[in-house]
Amino acid sequence: FADASTGSHSPALVRQGQIGQLIASKPVNRRRILEEAAGITGLHTRRHEAELRLKAAETNLTRLDDVVVQIETQLAGLKRQARQATRYRNLSGHIRRAEATVLHMKWANATETLGEEEKRLTETDARVAELTQLAAAASTAQAQASEKLPELRDAEAHAAAGLHRLTVARENLDAEEAR
C-alpha cells in the first residue's frame, strides 16, 4: 500500500482473508498494515528522509560555521598583511624620495666642488705660468751673468791685486813715516 495513494478517502481493495489476517497478526504487523491502509507509511519514510536531510543540512551549517571562522581568521591575517604591504609601499616611496634627495644634494655639492676646483686649477695654472716666466727670466739673467762672470772675476782679481799693492805700499809708507 505504501505510496499507492491509498488512504481513508481512496477506494481500496481488500483480498479475501486479509481482514482475518489483520485481526490475527501481531500488533507491530497490524500497525504496519493499518498505516499502509491509512497512507501514512510513505509519510514516515519521507519524514525520516527529511530528518536525515535536515541533519545533513545542520552538519553542513556547522561545517560552514567552522569554515567561516577559519576564513575570518585568514581574512584578519590578510588584512594585517595588506596593511603591512601598504606601509611597506609608503615607506619604500619615502626612502626612494629621500635617497633621490640625498643623491641630488651630493651631485649639487660635487658640481659646486668641481667648479671651485676648476677655478683653483685655473688660478694655479696662471701662477705656474707666471712662475715659469720668472724662472725663465731668472735663468736668462743667470746665463747672462755666467757669461760676464769670467770678466768680473778678472776685474776682481786685478782690483784685489791693486788693493793689495796699495795696502802694502801704505804699510811701507806708514813704516817709513814712523821711522
mmCIF file of C-alpha atoms in Angstrom:
data_model
loop_
_atom_site.group_PDB
_atom_site.id
_atom_site.type_symbol
_atom_site.label_atom_id
_atom_site.label_comp_id
_atom_site.label_asym_id
_atom_site.label_seq_id
_atom_site.Cartn_x
_atom_site.Cartn_y
_atom_site.Cartn_z
ATOM 1 C CA PHE A 1 0.000 0.000 0.000
ATOM 2 C CA ALA A 2 2.949 2.373 0.552
ATOM 3 C CA ASP A 3 2.822 5.371 -1.779
ATOM 4 C CA ALA A 4 -0.082 3.851 -3.636
ATOM 5 C CA SER A 5 -2.231 6.870 -2.846
ATOM 6 C CA THR A 6 -4.375 4.784 -0.630
ATOM 7 C CA GLY A 7 -5.905 6.227 2.428
ATOM 8 C CA SER A 8 -9.227 6.848 4.158
ATOM 9 C CA HIS A 9 -10.670 8.761 1.195
ATOM 10 C CA SER A 10 -9.433 6.489 -1.546
ATOM 11 C CA PRO A 11 -11.003 3.278 -2.669
ATOM 12 C CA ALA A 12 -9.159 0.179 -1.570
ATOM 13 C CA LEU A 13 -9.452 -3.414 -2.473
ATOM 14 C CA VAL A 14 -9.185 -5.935 0.253
ATOM 15 C CA ARG A 15 -8.490 -9.559 -0.566
ATOM 16 C CA GLN A 16 -10.349 -12.390 0.958
ATOM 17 C CA GLY A 17 -8.798 -13.408 4.243
ATOM 18 C CA GLN A 18 -6.907 -10.179 4.589
ATOM 19 C CA ILE A 19 -9.205 -8.857 7.347
ATOM 20 C CA GLY A 20 -8.798 -12.108 9.279
ATOM 21 C CA GLN A 21 -5.078 -11.906 8.864
ATOM 22 C CA LEU A 22 -5.197 -8.328 10.149
ATOM 23 C CA ILE A 23 -7.020 -9.332 13.311
ATOM 24 C CA ALA A 24 -4.772 -12.345 13.934
ATOM 25 C CA SER A 25 -1.461 -10.533 13.287
ATOM 26 C CA LYS A 26 0.843 -9.158 15.898
ATOM 27 C CA PRO A 27 0.411 -5.550 16.955
ATOM 28 C CA VAL A 28 3.548 -4.429 15.071
ATOM 29 C CA ASN A 29 2.387 -6.067 11.844
ATOM 30 C CA ARG A 30 -1.159 -4.819 12.407
ATOM 31 C CA ARG A 31 0.151 -1.310 12.841
ATOM 32 C CA ARG A 32 2.143 -1.580 9.604
ATOM 33 C CA ILE A 33 -0.909 -2.803 7.702
ATOM 34 C CA LEU A 34 -3.122 -0.062 9.163
ATOM 35 C CA GLU A 35 -0.514 2.600 8.369
ATOM 36 C CA GLU A 36 -0.377 1.289 4.817
ATOM 37 C CA ALA A 37 -4.133 1.433 4.622
ATOM 38 C CA ALA A 38 -4.175 4.959 6.047
ATOM 39 C CA GLY A 39 -1.466 6.023 3.586
ATOM 40 C CA ILE A 40 0.974 7.273 6.180
ATOM 41 C CA THR A 41 3.725 4.694 5.663
ATOM 42 C CA GLY A 42 5.226 6.788 2.896
ATOM 43 C CA LEU A 43 4.948 9.789 5.160
ATOM 44 C CA HIS A 44 7.104 8.119 7.795
ATOM 45 C CA THR A 45 9.687 7.280 5.150
ATOM 46 C CA ARG A 46 9.560 10.789 3.722
ATOM 47 C CA ARG A 47 9.663 12.246 7.219
ATOM 48 C CA HIS A 48 12.709 10.113 8.007
ATOM 49 C CA GLU A 49 14.380 11.221 4.756
ATOM 50 C CA ALA A 50 13.536 14.843 5.557
ATOM 51 C CA GLU A 51 15.000 14.421 9.041
ATOM 52 C CA LEU A 52 18.171 12.959 7.506
ATOM 53 C CA ARG A 53 18.360 15.862 5.059
ATOM 54 C CA LEU A 54 17.788 18.286 7.928
ATOM 55 C CA LYS A 55 20.564 16.664 9.981
ATOM 56 C CA ALA A 56 22.852 16.789 6.932
ATOM 57 C CA ALA A 57 21.973 20.471 6.489
ATOM 58 C CA GLU A 58 22.717 21.102 10.183
ATOM 59 C CA THR A 59 26.039 19.283 9.798
ATOM 60 C CA ASN A 60 26.779 21.376 6.712
ATOM 61 C CA LEU A 61 25.874 24.547 8.623
ATOM 62 C CA THR A 62 28.192 23.527 11.455
ATOM 63 C CA ARG A 63 30.966 22.875 8.947
ATOM 64 C CA LEU A 64 30.122 26.163 7.250
ATOM 65 C CA ASP A 65 30.418 27.972 10.597
ATOM 66 C CA ASP A 66 33.840 26.372 11.094
ATOM 67 C CA VAL A 67 34.862 27.407 7.584
ATOM 68 C CA VAL A 68 33.578 30.951 8.211
ATOM 69 C CA VAL A 69 35.634 31.145 11.423
ATOM 70 C CA GLN A 70 38.719 29.909 9.551
ATOM 71 C CA ILE A 71 38.110 32.353 6.712
ATOM 72 C CA GLU A 72 37.612 35.213 9.182
ATOM 73 C CA THR A 73 40.914 34.267 10.822
ATOM 74 C CA GLN A 74 42.593 34.178 7.420
ATOM 75 C CA LEU A 75 40.883 37.454 6.492
ATOM 76 C CA ALA A 76 42.247 39.123 9.621
ATOM 77 C CA GLY A 77 45.742 37.882 8.724
ATOM 78 C CA LEU A 78 45.332 39.040 5.133
ATOM 79 C CA LYS A 79 44.116 42.460 6.291
ATOM 80 C CA ARG A 80 47.173 42.727 8.529
ATOM 81 C CA GLN A 81 49.407 41.711 5.615
ATOM 82 C CA ALA A 82 47.650 44.238 3.369
ATOM 83 C CA ARG A 83 48.266 46.984 5.948
ATOM 84 C CA GLN A 84 51.901 45.923 6.194
ATOM 85 C CA ALA A 85 52.223 45.886 2.404
ATOM 86 C CA THR A 86 50.692 49.369 2.188
ATOM 87 C CA ARG A 87 53.002 50.608 4.926
ATOM 88 C CA TYR A 88 55.971 48.990 3.165
ATOM 89 C CA ARG A 89 54.961 50.626 -0.118
ATOM 90 C CA ASN A 90 54.660 54.020 1.587
ATOM 91 C CA LEU A 91 57.975 53.621 3.399
ATOM 92 C CA SER A 92 59.652 52.438 0.193
ATOM 93 C CA GLY A 93 58.370 55.548 -1.570
ATOM 94 C CA HIS A 94 59.647 57.786 1.221
ATOM 95 C CA ILE A 95 63.013 56.023 1.191
ATOM 96 C CA ARG A 96 63.299 56.344 -2.593
ATOM 97 C CA ARG A 97 62.468 60.056 -2.408
ATOM 98 C CA ALA A 98 64.952 60.551 0.453
ATOM 99 C CA GLU A 99 67.659 58.669 -1.464
ATOM 100 C CA ALA A 100 66.925 60.761 -4.555
ATOM 101 C CA THR A 101 67.194 63.938 -2.461
ATOM 102 C CA VAL A 102 70.485 62.785 -0.941
ATOM 103 C CA LEU A 103 71.866 61.872 -4.366
ATOM 104 C CA HIS A 104 70.766 65.252 -5.746
ATOM 105 C CA MET A 105 72.434 67.037 -2.827
ATOM 106 C CA LYS A 106 75.630 65.013 -3.346
ATOM 107 C CA TRP A 107 75.516 65.823 -7.067
ATOM 108 C CA ALA A 108 74.979 69.538 -6.326
ATOM 109 C CA ASN A 109 77.862 69.527 -3.812
ATOM 110 C CA ALA A 110 80.091 67.666 -6.263
ATOM 111 C CA THR A 111 79.200 70.148 -9.007
ATOM 112 C CA GLU A 112 79.955 73.078 -6.702
ATOM 113 C CA THR A 113 83.218 71.483 -5.570
ATOM 114 C CA LEU A 114 84.123 70.794 -9.196
ATOM 115 C CA GLY A 115 83.547 74.460 -10.050
ATOM 116 C CA GLU A 116 85.688 75.589 -7.122
ATOM 117 C CA GLU A 117 88.445 73.121 -8.002
ATOM 118 C CA GLU A 118 88.379 74.174 -11.664
ATOM 119 C CA LYS A 119 88.722 77.804 -10.530
ATOM 120 C CA ARG A 120 91.638 76.857 -8.264
ATOM 121 C CA LEU A 121 93.192 74.891 -11.134
ATOM 122 C CA THR A 122 92.900 77.907 -13.418
ATOM 123 C CA GLU A 123 94.466 80.136 -10.749
ATOM 124 C CA THR A 124 97.211 77.571 -10.136
ATOM 125 C CA ASP A 125 97.869 77.255 -13.876
ATOM 126 C CA ALA A 126 98.144 81.048 -14.116
ATOM 127 C CA ARG A 127 100.511 81.134 -11.116
ATOM 128 C CA VAL A 128 102.594 78.293 -12.623
ATOM 129 C CA ALA A 129 102.786 80.182 -15.934
ATOM 130 C CA GLU A 130 103.850 83.355 -14.085
ATOM 131 C CA LEU A 131 106.465 81.480 -12.064
ATOM 132 C CA THR A 132 107.651 79.711 -15.217
ATOM 133 C CA GLN A 133 108.151 83.102 -16.874
ATOM 134 C CA LEU A 134 110.004 84.361 -13.793
ATOM 135 C CA ALA A 135 112.142 81.208 -13.763
ATOM 136 C CA ALA A 136 112.877 81.643 -17.458
ATOM 137 C CA ALA A 137 113.808 85.293 -16.868
ATOM 138 C CA ALA A 138 115.991 84.279 -13.906
ATOM 139 C CA SER A 139 117.588 81.556 -15.994
ATOM 140 C CA THR A 140 118.275 84.052 -18.761
ATOM 141 C CA ALA A 141 119.705 86.509 -16.228
ATOM 142 C CA GLN A 142 121.858 83.738 -14.745
ATOM 143 C CA ALA A 143 123.085 82.769 -18.185
ATOM 144 C CA GLN A 144 123.973 86.394 -18.927
ATOM 145 C CA ALA A 145 125.644 86.711 -15.527
ATOM 146 C CA SER A 146 127.555 83.488 -16.168
ATOM 147 C CA GLU A 147 128.856 84.960 -19.408
ATOM 148 C CA LYS A 148 130.049 88.120 -17.592
ATOM 149 C CA LEU A 149 131.425 86.192 -14.614
ATOM 150 C CA PRO A 150 134.919 85.475 -16.029
ATOM 151 C CA GLU A 151 135.390 89.155 -16.910
ATOM 152 C CA LEU A 152 134.174 90.195 -13.463
ATOM 153 C CA ARG A 153 136.460 87.673 -11.776
ATOM 154 C CA ASP A 154 139.394 89.027 -13.746
ATOM 155 C CA ALA A 155 138.397 92.561 -12.785
ATOM 156 C CA GLU A 156 138.049 91.459 -9.161
ATOM 157 C CA ALA A 157 141.424 89.778 -9.262
ATOM 158 C CA HIS A 158 143.001 92.957 -10.724
ATOM 159 C CA ALA A 159 141.225 95.098 -8.138
ATOM 160 C CA ALA A 160 142.297 92.741 -5.327
ATOM 161 C CA ALA A 161 145.864 92.804 -6.578
ATOM 162 C CA GLY A 162 145.736 96.598 -6.811
ATOM 163 C CA LEU A 163 144.268 96.801 -3.311
ATOM 164 C CA HIS A 164 146.925 94.510 -2.019
ATOM 165 C CA ARG A 165 149.669 96.612 -3.632
ATOM 166 C CA LEU A 166 148.146 99.761 -2.236
ATOM 167 C CA THR A 167 147.853 98.197 1.200
ATOM 168 C CA VAL A 168 151.493 97.081 1.081
ATOM 169 C CA ALA A 169 152.539 100.489 -0.177
ATOM 170 C CA ARG A 170 150.613 102.184 2.595
ATOM 171 C CA GLU A 171 152.142 99.928 5.184
ATOM 172 C CA ASN A 172 155.552 100.733 3.780
ATOM 173 C CA LEU A 173 154.771 104.418 3.873
ATOM 174 C CA ASP A 174 153.468 104.166 7.385
ATOM 175 C CA ALA A 175 156.585 102.284 8.376
ATOM 176 C CA GLU A 176 158.823 104.891 6.755
ATOM 177 C CA GLU A 177 156.937 107.668 8.291
ATOM 178 C CA ALA A 178 157.211 106.132 11.669
ATOM 179 C CA ARG A 179 160.899 105.920 11.346
#
